[in-house]
Short mmCIF file of C-alpha atoms in Angstrom, two decimals:
data_model
loop_
_atom_site.label_atom_id
_atom_site.label_comp_id
_atom_site.label_asym_id
_atom_site.label_seq_id
_atom_site.Cartn_x
_atom_site.Cartn_y
_atom_site.Cartn_z
CA MET N 1 -6.94 -0.24 29.26
CA LYS N 2 -6.21 -3.76 30.49
CA VAL N 3 -3.02 -5.27 29.12
CA ALA N 4 -1.93 -8.88 29.67
CA ARG N 5 1.67 -9.55 28.72
CA ILE N 6 3.17 -13.04 28.55
CA ILE N 7 6.87 -13.91 28.59
CA THR N 8 8.50 -17.33 28.68
CA ARG N 9 10.68 -16.60 31.71
CA LEU N 10 12.25 -13.68 33.55
CA ASN N 11 15.88 -14.67 33.10
CA ILE N 12 18.66 -12.10 32.90
CA GLY N 13 18.49 -10.29 29.58
CA GLY N 14 16.83 -7.57 27.55
CA PRO N 15 13.37 -9.18 27.12
CA SER N 16 12.93 -9.55 30.89
CA ILE N 17 14.11 -6.01 31.61
CA GLN N 18 11.69 -4.64 29.01
CA ALA N 19 8.78 -6.81 30.19
CA ILE N 20 9.14 -5.88 33.87
CA THR N 21 9.85 -2.21 33.23
CA LEU N 22 6.89 -1.83 30.88
CA THR N 23 4.62 -3.44 33.49
CA SER N 24 5.37 -0.71 36.02
CA ARG N 25 5.62 2.16 33.50
CA LEU N 26 2.28 1.36 31.85
CA ALA N 27 0.65 1.04 35.27
CA ALA N 28 2.04 4.48 36.16
CA ARG N 29 0.20 5.83 33.10
CA GLY N 30 -3.11 4.50 34.39
CA HIS N 31 -3.34 1.16 32.58
CA THR N 32 -4.13 -2.09 34.37
CA THR N 33 -1.39 -4.57 33.58
CA MET N 34 -0.58 -8.20 34.27
CA LEU N 35 2.67 -10.00 33.41
CA LEU N 36 2.48 -13.79 33.16
CA HIS N 37 5.82 -15.61 33.22
CA GLY N 38 7.18 -19.14 33.38
CA ARG N 39 10.02 -20.85 35.18
CA LEU N 40 13.75 -20.32 34.78
CA GLY N 41 16.11 -22.87 33.29
CA PRO N 42 19.13 -24.35 35.10
CA GLY N 43 21.81 -21.76 35.84
CA GLU N 44 19.73 -18.80 34.65
CA GLY N 45 19.73 -15.62 36.71
CA ASP N 46 16.41 -14.28 37.99
CA MET N 47 15.31 -10.72 37.21
CA ARG N 48 12.11 -10.66 39.24
CA TYR N 49 13.93 -8.43 41.74
CA LEU N 50 13.32 -5.55 39.28
CA ALA N 51 9.56 -5.76 39.85
CA GLY N 52 7.95 -3.34 42.28
CA PRO N 53 5.63 -4.44 45.09
CA ASP N 54 2.57 -3.26 43.15
CA ASP N 55 3.50 -4.89 39.83
CA ARG N 56 1.13 -7.73 39.00
CA LEU N 57 3.33 -10.72 38.16
CA VAL N 58 1.66 -14.12 37.75
CA PHE N 59 3.81 -17.25 37.82
CA VAL N 60 2.74 -19.97 35.36
CA ALA N 61 4.64 -23.00 36.65
CA PRO N 62 4.31 -25.28 33.56
CA LEU N 63 5.59 -22.56 31.18
CA ARG N 64 9.26 -23.07 30.33
CA ARG N 65 11.60 -22.74 27.40
CA ALA N 66 12.16 -26.45 26.69
CA ILE N 67 9.71 -28.43 24.56
CA ALA N 68 7.63 -30.54 26.98
CA PRO N 69 4.23 -31.57 25.54
CA VAL N 70 2.48 -32.28 28.85
CA ASP N 71 3.73 -29.09 30.53
CA ASP N 72 3.07 -27.10 27.35
CA LEU N 73 -0.59 -28.21 27.37
CA ARG N 74 -0.91 -27.37 31.06
CA ALA N 75 0.66 -23.96 30.43
CA LEU N 76 -1.74 -23.29 27.55
CA ILE N 77 -4.75 -24.11 29.75
CA THR N 78 -3.42 -21.96 32.60
CA LEU N 79 -2.80 -19.00 30.29
CA TYR N 80 -6.31 -19.29 28.86
CA ARG N 81 -7.85 -19.35 32.34
CA GLU N 82 -5.84 -16.33 33.46
CA LEU N 83 -6.93 -14.40 30.36
CA ARG N 84 -10.58 -15.30 31.01
CA ARG N 85 -10.20 -14.08 34.58
CA PHE N 86 -8.39 -10.84 33.70
CA ARG N 87 -10.34 -9.99 30.50
CA PRO N 88 -7.65 -7.85 28.79
CA ALA N 89 -8.11 -5.56 25.81
CA VAL N 90 -4.54 -6.24 24.62
CA ILE N 91 -2.53 -9.49 24.86
CA HIS N 92 1.18 -8.98 24.22
CA THR N 93 3.60 -11.91 24.04
CA HIS N 94 7.41 -11.94 24.28
CA MET N 95 9.90 -14.69 23.30
CA ALA N 96 9.32 -17.84 21.25
CA LYS N 97 7.56 -20.26 23.63
CA ALA N 98 5.33 -17.56 25.13
CA GLY N 99 4.65 -16.37 21.60
CA LEU N 100 3.37 -19.82 20.67
CA LEU N 101 1.32 -20.71 23.75
CA GLY N 102 0.28 -17.12 24.45
CA ARG N 103 -1.11 -16.54 20.98
CA LEU N 104 -2.94 -19.88 21.01
CA ALA N 105 -4.43 -18.98 24.41
CA ALA N 106 -5.38 -15.55 23.04
CA ARG N 107 -7.13 -17.20 20.09
CA ALA N 108 -9.11 -19.47 22.42
CA TYR N 109 -9.95 -16.51 24.66
CA ASN N 110 -11.24 -14.43 21.74
CA LEU N 111 -13.37 -17.32 20.46
CA THR N 112 -15.24 -17.35 23.79
CA ARG N 113 -15.87 -13.61 23.92
CA GLY N 114 -19.24 -13.77 22.18
CA ASN N 115 -20.35 -10.26 21.19
CA ALA N 116 -17.74 -8.54 23.36
CA PRO N 117 -14.86 -6.80 21.59
CA ARG N 118 -12.00 -9.21 21.00
CA ALA N 119 -8.58 -8.62 22.50
CA ARG N 120 -5.89 -7.34 20.17
CA VAL N 121 -2.83 -9.58 19.96
CA VAL N 122 0.76 -8.31 19.73
CA HIS N 123 3.99 -10.31 19.60
CA THR N 124 7.50 -8.87 20.06
CA TYR N 125 10.55 -10.44 18.46
CA HIS N 126 13.52 -9.54 20.65
CA GLY N 127 15.58 -11.42 18.10
CA HIS N 128 14.74 -14.93 16.93
CA VAL N 129 15.89 -18.56 17.12
CA LEU N 130 15.75 -19.12 13.36
CA GLU N 131 19.52 -18.85 12.81
CA GLY N 132 22.40 -20.37 14.73
CA TYR N 133 20.37 -22.29 17.32
CA PHE N 134 19.06 -25.51 15.74
CA GLY N 135 19.54 -27.88 12.80
CA GLY N 136 17.89 -27.46 9.42
CA MET N 137 14.79 -29.62 9.95
CA ARG N 138 13.97 -28.16 13.36
CA THR N 139 14.50 -24.62 12.09
CA ALA N 140 12.16 -25.29 9.15
CA ILE N 141 9.46 -26.43 11.59
CA PHE N 142 9.90 -23.31 13.71
CA ILE N 143 9.66 -21.07 10.63
CA ALA N 144 6.40 -22.77 9.61
CA LEU N 145 5.02 -22.30 13.13
CA GLU N 146 5.96 -18.62 13.20
CA ARG N 147 4.27 -18.07 9.83
CA GLY N 148 1.08 -19.60 11.19
CA LEU N 149 1.24 -17.64 14.44
CA ALA N 150 1.66 -14.39 12.50
CA ARG N 151 -1.88 -14.93 11.21
CA LEU N 152 -3.10 -14.83 14.82
CA SER N 153 -1.38 -11.49 15.47
CA ASP N 154 -2.76 -8.01 14.97
CA ALA N 155 0.71 -6.50 15.18
CA ILE N 156 4.27 -7.80 15.18
CA VAL N 157 6.94 -5.74 16.93
CA ALA N 158 10.57 -6.01 15.86
CA ILE N 159 13.15 -4.36 18.10
CA SER N 160 15.29 -3.24 15.17
CA PRO N 161 15.05 -2.76 11.40
CA ALA N 162 17.54 -5.63 11.02
CA VAL N 163 15.29 -8.05 12.89
CA ARG N 164 12.25 -6.93 10.87
CA GLY N 165 14.15 -7.39 7.62
CA GLU N 166 15.21 -10.92 8.50
CA LEU N 167 11.73 -11.98 9.62
CA LEU N 168 9.86 -10.40 6.74
CA ASP N 169 12.20 -10.71 3.78
CA GLN N 170 14.29 -13.76 4.63
CA TYR N 171 11.78 -15.95 6.48
CA ARG N 172 8.51 -14.51 5.07
CA ILE N 173 6.84 -14.29 8.48
CA GLY N 174 3.78 -12.06 8.55
CA ARG N 175 2.74 -9.16 6.32
CA ARG N 176 4.60 -5.90 5.98
CA GLU N 177 1.68 -3.86 7.33
CA GLN N 178 1.67 -5.89 10.56
CA TYR N 179 5.17 -4.79 11.56
CA ARG N 180 6.19 -1.99 13.88
CA VAL N 181 9.82 -1.29 14.69
CA ILE N 182 10.05 -0.29 18.36
CA PRO N 183 13.63 -0.19 19.65
CA LEU N 184 14.28 -1.32 23.19
CA GLY N 185 14.35 1.24 25.97
CA PHE N 186 15.97 1.13 29.39
CA ASP N 187 16.59 3.17 32.49
CA LEU N 188 20.21 3.95 31.69
CA SER N 189 20.64 6.51 34.48
CA PRO N 190 22.86 4.22 36.63
CA PHE N 191 25.38 4.13 33.76
CA ALA N 192 25.06 7.63 32.32
CA THR N 193 26.96 9.39 35.10
CA LEU N 194 29.91 7.01 35.56
CA ASP N 195 33.18 8.95 35.57
CA LEU N 196 36.84 8.66 36.57
CA GLU N 197 35.98 8.71 40.27
CA ALA N 198 33.56 5.81 39.74
CA ARG N 199 36.31 3.97 37.82
CA THR N 200 38.69 4.30 40.77
CA HIS N 201 36.14 2.99 43.27
CA ALA N 202 35.09 0.17 40.92
CA ARG N 203 38.63 -1.08 40.46
CA GLN N 204 39.22 -1.00 44.19
CA ALA N 205 36.02 -3.00 44.76
CA LEU N 206 37.03 -5.59 42.14
CA GLN N 207 40.67 -5.64 43.27
CA ILE N 208 42.00 -4.56 39.87
CA ALA N 209 45.11 -2.41 39.52
CA GLY N 210 44.35 1.13 38.43
CA ASP N 211 46.42 0.92 35.24
CA ALA N 212 45.57 -2.67 34.19
CA PRO N 213 43.80 -3.04 30.80
CA VAL N 214 40.33 -4.53 31.41
CA VAL N 215 38.19 -6.20 28.74
CA THR N 216 34.70 -7.39 29.70
CA THR N 217 31.84 -9.38 28.25
CA VAL N 218 28.40 -9.85 29.83
CA GLY N 219 25.82 -12.48 28.91
CA ARG N 220 24.54 -16.02 29.23
CA LEU N 221 27.28 -18.63 28.90
CA THR N 222 25.64 -20.40 26.00
CA ALA N 223 26.73 -21.48 22.53
CA ILE N 224 25.14 -18.60 20.62
CA LYS N 225 27.34 -16.09 22.51
CA GLN N 226 30.55 -17.78 21.28
CA HIS N 227 32.55 -17.32 24.47
CA HIS N 228 35.12 -19.78 23.11
CA LEU N 229 35.93 -17.08 20.54
CA PHE N 230 36.07 -14.50 23.33
CA LEU N 231 38.62 -16.63 25.20
CA GLU N 232 40.71 -17.03 22.04
CA VAL N 233 40.74 -13.24 21.76
CA ALA N 234 41.60 -12.98 25.44
CA GLY N 235 44.63 -15.20 24.88
CA GLN N 236 45.95 -12.84 22.20
CA LEU N 237 45.35 -9.81 24.45
CA ILE N 238 47.17 -11.34 27.39
CA ALA N 239 50.12 -12.24 25.15
CA ARG N 240 50.48 -8.53 24.33
CA HIS N 241 49.42 -7.20 27.75
CA PRO N 242 50.49 -9.64 30.47
CA ASP N 243 48.79 -7.45 33.11
CA ALA N 244 45.40 -7.49 31.32
CA VAL N 245 42.28 -8.55 33.24
CA ILE N 246 39.47 -10.34 31.40
CA LEU N 247 36.00 -10.34 33.00
CA LEU N 248 33.22 -12.78 32.02
CA VAL N 249 29.97 -11.79 33.71
CA GLY N 250 27.16 -14.31 33.45
CA ASP N 251 26.42 -17.98 33.90
CA GLY N 252 24.92 -20.86 31.98
CA GLU N 253 25.28 -24.41 30.80
CA LEU N 254 28.74 -23.85 29.28
CA ARG N 255 30.47 -22.41 32.34
CA THR N 256 32.38 -25.58 33.25
CA ASP N 257 33.43 -26.12 29.65
CA LEU N 258 34.57 -22.51 29.29
CA GLU N 259 36.55 -22.60 32.51
CA ALA N 260 38.31 -25.73 31.25
CA HIS N 261 38.99 -24.04 27.89
CA ALA N 262 40.50 -21.02 29.64
CA SER N 263 42.74 -23.39 31.58
CA ARG N 264 43.84 -25.16 28.39
CA LEU N 265 44.75 -21.80 26.87
CA GLY N 266 46.88 -21.04 29.92
CA LEU N 267 44.98 -17.86 30.75
CA GLY N 268 45.17 -18.47 34.49
CA SER N 269 43.81 -16.00 37.02
CA GLN N 270 43.75 -13.15 34.51
CA VAL N 271 40.40 -14.46 33.28
CA ARG N 272 37.73 -14.08 35.95
CA PHE N 273 34.36 -15.84 35.77
CA LEU N 274 32.17 -13.60 37.94
CA GLY N 275 28.76 -15.25 37.50
CA TRP N 276 25.63 -13.13 37.51
CA ARG N 277 26.08 -9.70 39.06
CA ARG N 278 23.60 -7.00 40.00
CA ASP N 279 26.30 -4.32 40.29
CA LEU N 280 26.82 -3.94 36.55
CA ALA N 281 27.55 -0.24 36.92
CA THR N 282 30.62 -1.25 38.92
CA ILE N 283 31.65 -3.76 36.24
CA TYR N 284 31.36 -1.23 33.41
CA ALA N 285 33.07 1.52 35.40
CA ALA N 286 36.13 -0.71 35.77
CA THR N 287 36.17 -1.68 32.07
CA ASP N 288 38.25 -0.23 29.22
CA VAL N 289 36.74 -2.15 26.29
CA PHE N 290 33.53 -4.18 26.06
CA ALA N 291 33.56 -7.24 23.77
CA LEU N 292 30.60 -9.10 22.24
CA THR N 293 31.35 -12.22 20.20
CA SER N 294 27.80 -13.49 19.53
CA ARG N 295 26.76 -15.42 16.44
CA ASN N 296 23.25 -13.94 16.59
CA GLU N 297 21.77 -10.94 18.45
CA GLY N 298 18.53 -9.02 18.54
CA THR N 299 19.44 -5.78 20.25
CA PRO N 300 22.34 -6.47 22.63
CA VAL N 301 21.43 -4.99 26.00
CA ALA N 302 24.86 -5.41 27.59
CA LEU N 303 26.44 -3.52 24.70
CA ILE N 304 23.97 -0.67 25.18
CA GLU N 305 24.68 -0.55 28.93
CA ALA N 306 28.44 -0.54 28.33
CA MET N 307 28.16 2.28 25.79
CA ALA N 308 25.92 4.26 28.17
CA SER N 309 28.77 3.90 30.66
CA GLY N 310 31.17 5.51 28.17
CA VAL N 311 32.87 2.20 27.37
CA PRO N 312 33.47 1.57 23.64
CA GLY N 313 32.43 -1.81 22.28
CA VAL N 314 33.91 -4.25 19.78
CA SER N 315 31.30 -6.66 18.46
CA THR N 316 30.67 -9.23 15.76
CA ASP N 317 28.59 -7.67 13.00
CA VAL N 318 25.41 -9.70 13.49
CA GLY N 319 21.67 -9.09 13.88
CA GLY N 320 20.76 -5.80 15.52
CA VAL N 321 24.33 -4.84 16.51
CA ARG N 322 24.54 -2.33 13.65
CA ASP N 323 21.48 -0.55 15.06
CA VAL N 324 23.51 0.09 18.23
CA ILE N 325 26.98 0.62 16.71
CA GLN N 326 25.78 2.53 13.68
CA ASP N 327 29.21 3.58 12.45
CA GLY N 328 32.88 3.36 13.32
CA THR N 329 32.86 6.53 15.40
CA MET N 330 30.87 4.96 18.28
CA GLY N 331 32.25 1.40 18.32
CA ILE N 332 33.71 -1.27 16.07
CA ARG N 333 31.91 -4.07 14.20
CA VAL N 334 33.97 -7.07 13.09
CA PRO N 335 32.97 -9.77 10.56
CA LEU N 336 31.72 -12.98 12.16
CA ASP N 337 34.46 -15.48 13.13
CA ASP N 338 37.31 -13.05 12.38
CA THR N 339 39.20 -13.80 15.59
CA ALA N 340 42.39 -12.03 14.50
CA GLY N 341 40.50 -8.90 13.40
CA PHE N 342 38.50 -8.89 16.63
CA ALA N 343 41.66 -9.08 18.75
CA ASP N 344 43.41 -6.42 16.66
CA ASN N 345 40.57 -3.96 17.17
CA VAL N 346 40.42 -4.55 20.93
CA LEU N 347 44.18 -4.08 21.11
CA ARG N 348 43.90 -0.88 19.11
CA LEU N 349 41.44 0.58 21.62
CA LEU N 350 43.56 -0.52 24.56
CA THR N 351 46.68 1.15 23.15
CA GLU N 352 45.02 4.38 21.94
CA PRO N 353 43.39 6.00 25.00
CA LEU N 354 42.35 9.15 23.13
CA LEU N 355 40.50 7.13 20.48
CA ARG N 356 38.94 5.02 23.22
CA ALA N 357 37.70 8.11 25.07
CA GLU N 358 36.30 9.76 21.92
CA MET N 359 34.55 6.60 20.81
CA GLY N 360 33.17 6.04 24.30
CA ALA N 361 31.76 9.58 24.46
CA ARG N 362 30.04 9.30 21.04
CA GLY N 363 28.62 5.89 21.88
CA ARG N 364 27.26 7.18 25.19
CA ARG N 365 25.45 10.07 23.51
CA HIS N 366 24.00 7.75 20.87
CA VAL N 367 22.49 5.14 23.19
CA LEU N 368 21.18 7.70 25.68
CA ASP N 369 19.36 9.44 22.81
CA HIS N 370 17.95 6.29 21.18
CA PHE N 371 17.27 3.73 23.95
CA ASP N 372 15.38 5.72 26.56
CA ILE N 373 12.69 4.00 28.65
CA GLU N 374 10.15 6.83 28.35
CA ARG N 375 10.36 6.68 24.56
CA LEU N 376 9.77 2.92 24.67
CA THR N 377 6.75 3.26 26.96
CA SER N 378 5.20 5.94 24.73
CA ASP N 379 5.78 3.87 21.58
CA VAL N 380 4.16 0.76 23.08
CA ALA N 381 1.20 2.66 24.56
CA ARG N 382 0.65 4.37 21.20
CA LEU N 383 0.56 1.00 19.46
CA TYR N 384 -2.00 -0.38 21.93
CA HIS N 385 -4.26 2.65 21.49
CA GLU N 386 -3.96 2.38 17.73
CA LEU N 387 -4.99 -1.27 17.78
CA ILE N 388 -8.06 -0.78 19.97
CA GLY N 389 -9.09 2.41 18.17
CA GLY N 390 -8.34 4.79 21.03
CA ALA N 391 -7.05 8.34 20.90
#
């Protein structure tokens, strides 16, 4: 089975990890795969290093996240030509821009197939940009576009029941029978075995005192992640724990603004902006509590990785977070914008080591059971076979 998969860009985050990992895992199962991707934005980390030497990655230079009519047309033509050359049985798109141009290119490709079987078209929503990103008029336009594109799709994959519910019931995108819920899956083995010895080595590597409370967040430094809220929480933590260390892992367009905000709050050297890191196992091993302050999330990958490391998470109760932290025994969900409640819950975990350890252990078991890469690969392959009528 030939599978062409299209993603807007391979920046640091869950969609890129899933796209690259599925490329190699499906190939290992005997399928012929191709992953088409566009260019990164300013300050975005690059995840192409995850690809193996035999993975077929095709760079589409005009494809990028920003709206650019001339480049968008060039990207559409390039995608169509690549599909004509590859002749896939399944075309699977990821992320909003690739979902638009990829499904239009798939439509054009199928119209030129003549009597040959048409390719089946799948789109995955790793979340969506229909809440918290744009103003009302622009959001309305995007909703209308997504409704139209759903008609060009044979199947729509949502990475969580929460995402499916929002798309189907709130925004009326697609038909119920088109949807499949396929949770993300990852190779969590680097995190699953972290222990006290790893914690000691990690703190030495990061030059953190062995008994210092450490609170970490990981993600793009962009508005939707609400790092200003995270820094407000950090200020309250440092007031109670003057030796606390706050780690912000990631980069993005708001880094300079956030560094200035941390300075205004008087947080000093206790807040460390680490940029993008590949040694996330070291980061999580050194961490006591993971914090996620996003306004919108699909399935938060960093939260899953932290929990797989045995680190309990405190998160805003948005999007697909409740599919990861299903109840209060494996982490804590806090109402959106409740800064005081967020800080109180982080402080509670910092001051109750037994609770922190129990919650970390339950969270680890949960994510290792539910977000495994082999399960993801099997679910996706099963969907492809179902669509093309295979066994």
